Structures are given as structure tokens and as C-alpha cells.
Amino acid sequence: FADRLQLDALVRSGGRLQWHSRSHQDMTGLSHEDLRHELEVPEELRAIDPAGFKWFAYPYGKSSGTVIEQAEKLFQGAVVCDDGDIRSRYQMPRVTVTNNSSFAQSTVSLIIANYNYGRFAAEAIESA
């Protein structure tokens, strides 16, 4: 629900745009042609973030063999709602993150380049 200026600002700030379909309809019953049209990222949007649009989110979290097969051709991965499969890069379950979320089984590495600016290290770590 962002306009062009907001999308430009997001990308300039380091964000990456991803894709959710053209019309947000349930795609499980679409013809191959209509499905392909829904999955294609319009060039005017792709131009905003040439490095983005690597991941897809299935509308309503619904997918089928055909939809997954087509997503595999166009994206590096995809997410579903609650019935995802952590073993499948194209059926990853969405995770809602709150202040109480815990990723105790996850490992994150963070590198903060810093030369002669040690006084900003704590702030940089908290920000990250």
C-alpha cells in the first residue's frame, strides 16, 4: 500500500521489494497463462528495485503444485501462511515477529564495519 515515492525511499534506505501478485486473488485455479500474468513483476516496478523481487508471497497463503512450479521458475523462494513446510524453499511458513518473539534455535551473524568510530559501536549494535 505504498506509492512510488515511498517505494523509492524504501529502496534508497536499503530495503528490498518482493512480490505478492498483480491482483491478490487465489491463484490455485488459474490457467497457466493467467497464473504467469499474476506472477510477473511489472517492469515499472522492477525498475524501482532491480535487485529486489527475489521472493514471492502466495495470496491468502494458498499454493498448489502448479503455482509452486511456476514460482520456482521466477523467484528464489516463496512464503505461505500457516501451513508451510520449513523444508521447502517455496513453501516457507510466514513468521510473525513481535517483541516477545524468540529465535533461540537461530543463529545470526552481524558485521559492522567500523574504523576509528568506536564511540558509535554501541549505538550501531542496538540499531542493528
PDB file of C-alpha atoms in Angstrom:
ATOM      1  CA  PHE A   1       0.000   0.000   0.000  1.00  0.00           C
ATOM      2  CA  ALA A   2       2.877   2.328  -0.795  1.00  0.00           C
ATOM      3  CA  ASP A   3       3.090   4.856  -3.602  1.00  0.00           C
ATOM      4  CA  ARG A   4       6.037   5.251  -5.978  1.00  0.00           C
ATOM      5  CA  LEU A   5       7.806   7.847  -3.805  1.00  0.00           C
ATOM      6  CA  GLN A   6       7.524   5.639  -0.729  1.00  0.00           C
ATOM      7  CA  LEU A   7       8.855   2.626  -2.639  1.00  0.00           C
ATOM      8  CA  ASP A   8      11.777   4.691  -3.955  1.00  0.00           C
ATOM      9  CA  ALA A   9      12.573   5.859  -0.406  1.00  0.00           C
ATOM     10  CA  LEU A  10      12.385   2.304   0.915  1.00  0.00           C
ATOM     11  CA  VAL A  11      14.863   1.050  -1.685  1.00  0.00           C
ATOM     12  CA  ARG A  12      17.205   4.031  -1.176  1.00  0.00           C
ATOM     13  CA  SER A  13      17.216   3.167   2.543  1.00  0.00           C
ATOM     14  CA  GLY A  14      18.408  -0.372   1.817  1.00  0.00           C
ATOM     15  CA  GLY A  15      15.066  -2.182   1.682  1.00  0.00           C
ATOM     16  CA  ARG A  16      14.234  -4.758  -0.970  1.00  0.00           C
ATOM     17  CA  LEU A  17      10.868  -5.096  -2.691  1.00  0.00           C
ATOM     18  CA  GLN A  18       9.251  -8.522  -3.016  1.00  0.00           C
ATOM     19  CA  TRP A  19       6.206  -9.710  -4.963  1.00  0.00           C
ATOM     20  CA  HIS A  20       2.695 -10.787  -3.977  1.00  0.00           C
ATOM     21  CA  SER A  21       0.858 -10.983  -7.372  1.00  0.00           C
ATOM     22  CA  ARG A  22      -0.909  -8.430  -9.522  1.00  0.00           C
ATOM     23  CA  SER A  23      -4.448  -8.775  -8.179  1.00  0.00           C
ATOM     24  CA  HIS A  24      -4.102 -10.693  -4.894  1.00  0.00           C
ATOM     25  CA  GLN A  25      -6.501 -13.427  -5.981  1.00  0.00           C
ATOM     26  CA  ASP A  26      -6.399 -17.110  -5.104  1.00  0.00           C
ATOM     27  CA  MET A  27      -4.196 -18.471  -7.881  1.00  0.00           C
ATOM     28  CA  THR A  28      -4.737 -22.198  -7.329  1.00  0.00           C
ATOM     29  CA  GLY A  29      -7.427 -22.456 -10.039  1.00  0.00           C
ATOM     30  CA  LEU A  30      -5.944 -20.157 -12.691  1.00  0.00           C
ATOM     31  CA  SER A  31      -4.936 -21.202 -16.197  1.00  0.00           C
ATOM     32  CA  HIS A  32      -1.188 -21.322 -16.926  1.00  0.00           C
ATOM     33  CA  GLU A  33      -1.441 -18.054 -18.875  1.00  0.00           C
ATOM     34  CA  ASP A  34      -3.345 -16.213 -16.130  1.00  0.00           C
ATOM     35  CA  LEU A  35      -1.030 -17.637 -13.485  1.00  0.00           C
ATOM     36  CA  ARG A  36       2.048 -16.448 -15.366  1.00  0.00           C
ATOM     37  CA  HIS A  37       0.493 -12.979 -15.684  1.00  0.00           C
ATOM     38  CA  GLU A  38      -0.190 -12.834 -11.919  1.00  0.00           C
ATOM     39  CA  LEU A  39       3.376 -13.861 -11.089  1.00  0.00           C
ATOM     40  CA  GLU A  40       5.163 -11.482 -13.476  1.00  0.00           C
ATOM     41  CA  VAL A  41       6.512  -8.352 -11.834  1.00  0.00           C
ATOM     42  CA  PRO A  42       5.643  -5.306 -13.976  1.00  0.00           C
ATOM     43  CA  GLU A  43       8.727  -3.660 -15.468  1.00  0.00           C
ATOM     44  CA  GLU A  44       7.838  -0.258 -13.993  1.00  0.00           C
ATOM     45  CA  LEU A  45       8.028  -1.800 -10.513  1.00  0.00           C
ATOM     46  CA  ARG A  46      11.122  -3.859 -11.256  1.00  0.00           C
ATOM     47  CA  ALA A  47      12.836  -0.633 -12.347  1.00  0.00           C
ATOM     48  CA  ILE A  48      12.396   0.763  -8.822  1.00  0.00           C
ATOM     49  CA  ASP A  49      14.393  -2.119  -7.324  1.00  0.00           C
ATOM     50  CA  PRO A  50      16.426  -4.086  -9.894  1.00  0.00           C
ATOM     51  CA  ALA A  51      17.981  -6.114  -7.047  1.00  0.00           C
ATOM     52  CA  GLY A  52      14.607  -6.941  -5.487  1.00  0.00           C
ATOM     53  CA  PHE A  53      11.667  -9.215  -6.273  1.00  0.00           C
ATOM     54  CA  LYS A  54      13.523 -12.401  -5.371  1.00  0.00           C
ATOM     55  CA  TRP A  55      10.797 -13.750  -3.056  1.00  0.00           C
ATOM     56  CA  PHE A  56       7.094 -14.329  -3.523  1.00  0.00           C
ATOM     57  CA  ALA A  57       4.194 -14.443  -1.043  1.00  0.00           C
ATOM     58  CA  TYR A  58       1.190 -16.535  -2.110  1.00  0.00           C
ATOM     59  CA  PRO A  59      -2.064 -14.570  -1.848  1.00  0.00           C
ATOM     60  CA  TYR A  60      -4.054 -15.866   1.120  1.00  0.00           C
ATOM     61  CA  GLY A  61      -1.130 -18.225   1.711  1.00  0.00           C
ATOM     62  CA  LYS A  62      -2.647 -20.690  -0.781  1.00  0.00           C
ATOM     63  CA  SER A  63      -0.480 -22.644  -3.168  1.00  0.00           C
ATOM     64  CA  SER A  64      -0.753 -25.724  -5.332  1.00  0.00           C
ATOM     65  CA  GLY A  65       1.686 -27.849  -7.280  1.00  0.00           C
ATOM     66  CA  THR A  66       1.196 -25.743 -10.404  1.00  0.00           C
ATOM     67  CA  VAL A  67       1.542 -22.419  -8.572  1.00  0.00           C
ATOM     68  CA  ILE A  68       4.674 -23.614  -6.761  1.00  0.00           C
ATOM     69  CA  GLU A  69       6.138 -24.923 -10.026  1.00  0.00           C
ATOM     70  CA  GLN A  70       5.677 -21.514 -11.673  1.00  0.00           C
ATOM     71  CA  ALA A  71       7.024 -19.645  -8.626  1.00  0.00           C
ATOM     72  CA  GLU A  72      10.165 -21.805  -8.772  1.00  0.00           C
ATOM     73  CA  LYS A  73      10.824 -20.510 -12.284  1.00  0.00           C
ATOM     74  CA  LEU A  74      10.615 -16.836 -11.314  1.00  0.00           C
ATOM     75  CA  PHE A  75      11.665 -16.483  -7.674  1.00  0.00           C
ATOM     76  CA  GLN A  76      14.342 -17.673  -5.248  1.00  0.00           C
ATOM     77  CA  GLY A  77      11.752 -18.644  -2.657  1.00  0.00           C
ATOM     78  CA  ALA A  78       8.171 -18.160  -1.515  1.00  0.00           C
ATOM     79  CA  VAL A  79       6.167 -17.981   1.704  1.00  0.00           C
ATOM     80  CA  VAL A  80       2.750 -19.353   2.650  1.00  0.00           C
ATOM     81  CA  CYS A  81       0.633 -18.579   5.697  1.00  0.00           C
ATOM     82  CA  ASP A  82       0.281 -21.209   8.421  1.00  0.00           C
ATOM     83  CA  ASP A  83       0.580 -24.488   6.546  1.00  0.00           C
ATOM     84  CA  GLY A  84       4.097 -24.033   5.219  1.00  0.00           C
ATOM     85  CA  ASP A  85       6.903 -26.558   5.091  1.00  0.00           C
ATOM     86  CA  ILE A  86      10.235 -25.376   6.500  1.00  0.00           C
ATOM     87  CA  ARG A  87      11.990 -27.952   4.290  1.00  0.00           C
ATOM     88  CA  SER A  88      10.708 -26.369   1.069  1.00  0.00           C
ATOM     89  CA  ARG A  89      12.167 -23.053  -0.079  1.00  0.00           C
ATOM     90  CA  TYR A  90       8.919 -22.426  -1.990  1.00  0.00           C
ATOM     91  CA  GLN A  91       6.537 -23.199   0.901  1.00  0.00           C
ATOM     92  CA  MET A  92       8.278 -21.417   3.771  1.00  0.00           C
ATOM     93  CA  PRO A  93       5.881 -20.598   6.606  1.00  0.00           C
ATOM     94  CA  ARG A  94       5.495 -16.921   7.393  1.00  0.00           C
ATOM     95  CA  VAL A  95       6.705 -15.873  10.808  1.00  0.00           C
ATOM     96  CA  THR A  96       5.016 -13.069  12.708  1.00  0.00           C
ATOM     97  CA  VAL A  97       7.666 -11.310  14.762  1.00  0.00           C
ATOM     98  CA  THR A  98       6.722  -9.423  17.920  1.00  0.00           C
ATOM     99  CA  ASN A  99       8.722  -8.029  20.817  1.00  0.00           C
ATOM    100  CA  ASN A 100       8.216 -11.397  22.567  1.00  0.00           C
ATOM    101  CA  SER A 101       9.489 -13.482  19.631  1.00  0.00           C
ATOM    102  CA  SER A 102      12.414 -15.752  20.316  1.00  0.00           C
ATOM    103  CA  PHE A 103      14.757 -17.271  17.764  1.00  0.00           C
ATOM    104  CA  ALA A 104      16.742 -19.355  20.225  1.00  0.00           C
ATOM    105  CA  GLN A 105      17.407 -22.022  17.597  1.00  0.00           C
ATOM    106  CA  SER A 106      18.525 -19.474  15.011  1.00  0.00           C
ATOM    107  CA  THR A 107      21.977 -18.052  14.528  1.00  0.00           C
ATOM    108  CA  VAL A 108      22.538 -14.578  13.157  1.00  0.00           C
ATOM    109  CA  SER A 109      25.909 -13.118  12.279  1.00  0.00           C
ATOM    110  CA  LEU A 110      26.304  -9.393  12.033  1.00  0.00           C
ATOM    111  CA  ILE A 111      29.334  -7.486  10.776  1.00  0.00           C
ATOM    112  CA  ILE A 112      29.507  -3.777  11.460  1.00  0.00           C
ATOM    113  CA  ALA A 113      32.374  -2.106   9.670  1.00  0.00           C
ATOM    114  CA  ASN A 114      33.956   0.470  11.954  1.00  0.00           C
ATOM    115  CA  TYR A 115      37.293   2.257  11.808  1.00  0.00           C
ATOM    116  CA  ASN A 116      38.111   4.954  14.370  1.00  0.00           C
ATOM    117  CA  TYR A 117      34.448   5.349  15.345  1.00  0.00           C
ATOM    118  CA  GLY A 118      34.327   3.161  18.440  1.00  0.00           C
ATOM    119  CA  ARG A 119      32.187   5.711  20.236  1.00  0.00           C
ATOM    120  CA  PHE A 120      29.326   4.772  17.878  1.00  0.00           C
ATOM    121  CA  ALA A 121      29.681   0.989  18.241  1.00  0.00           C
ATOM    122  CA  ALA A 122      27.026   0.530  20.961  1.00  0.00           C
ATOM    123  CA  GLU A 123      24.504   2.624  19.050  1.00  0.00           C
ATOM    124  CA  ALA A 124      25.236   0.705  15.815  1.00  0.00           C
ATOM    125  CA  ILE A 125      24.766  -2.665  17.558  1.00  0.00           C
ATOM    126  CA  GLU A 126      21.493  -1.576  19.183  1.00  0.00           C
ATOM    127  CA  SER A 127      20.268  -0.238  15.858  1.00  0.00           C
ATOM    128  CA  ALA A 128      21.071  -3.483  14.065  1.00  0.00           C
TER     129      ALA A 128
END
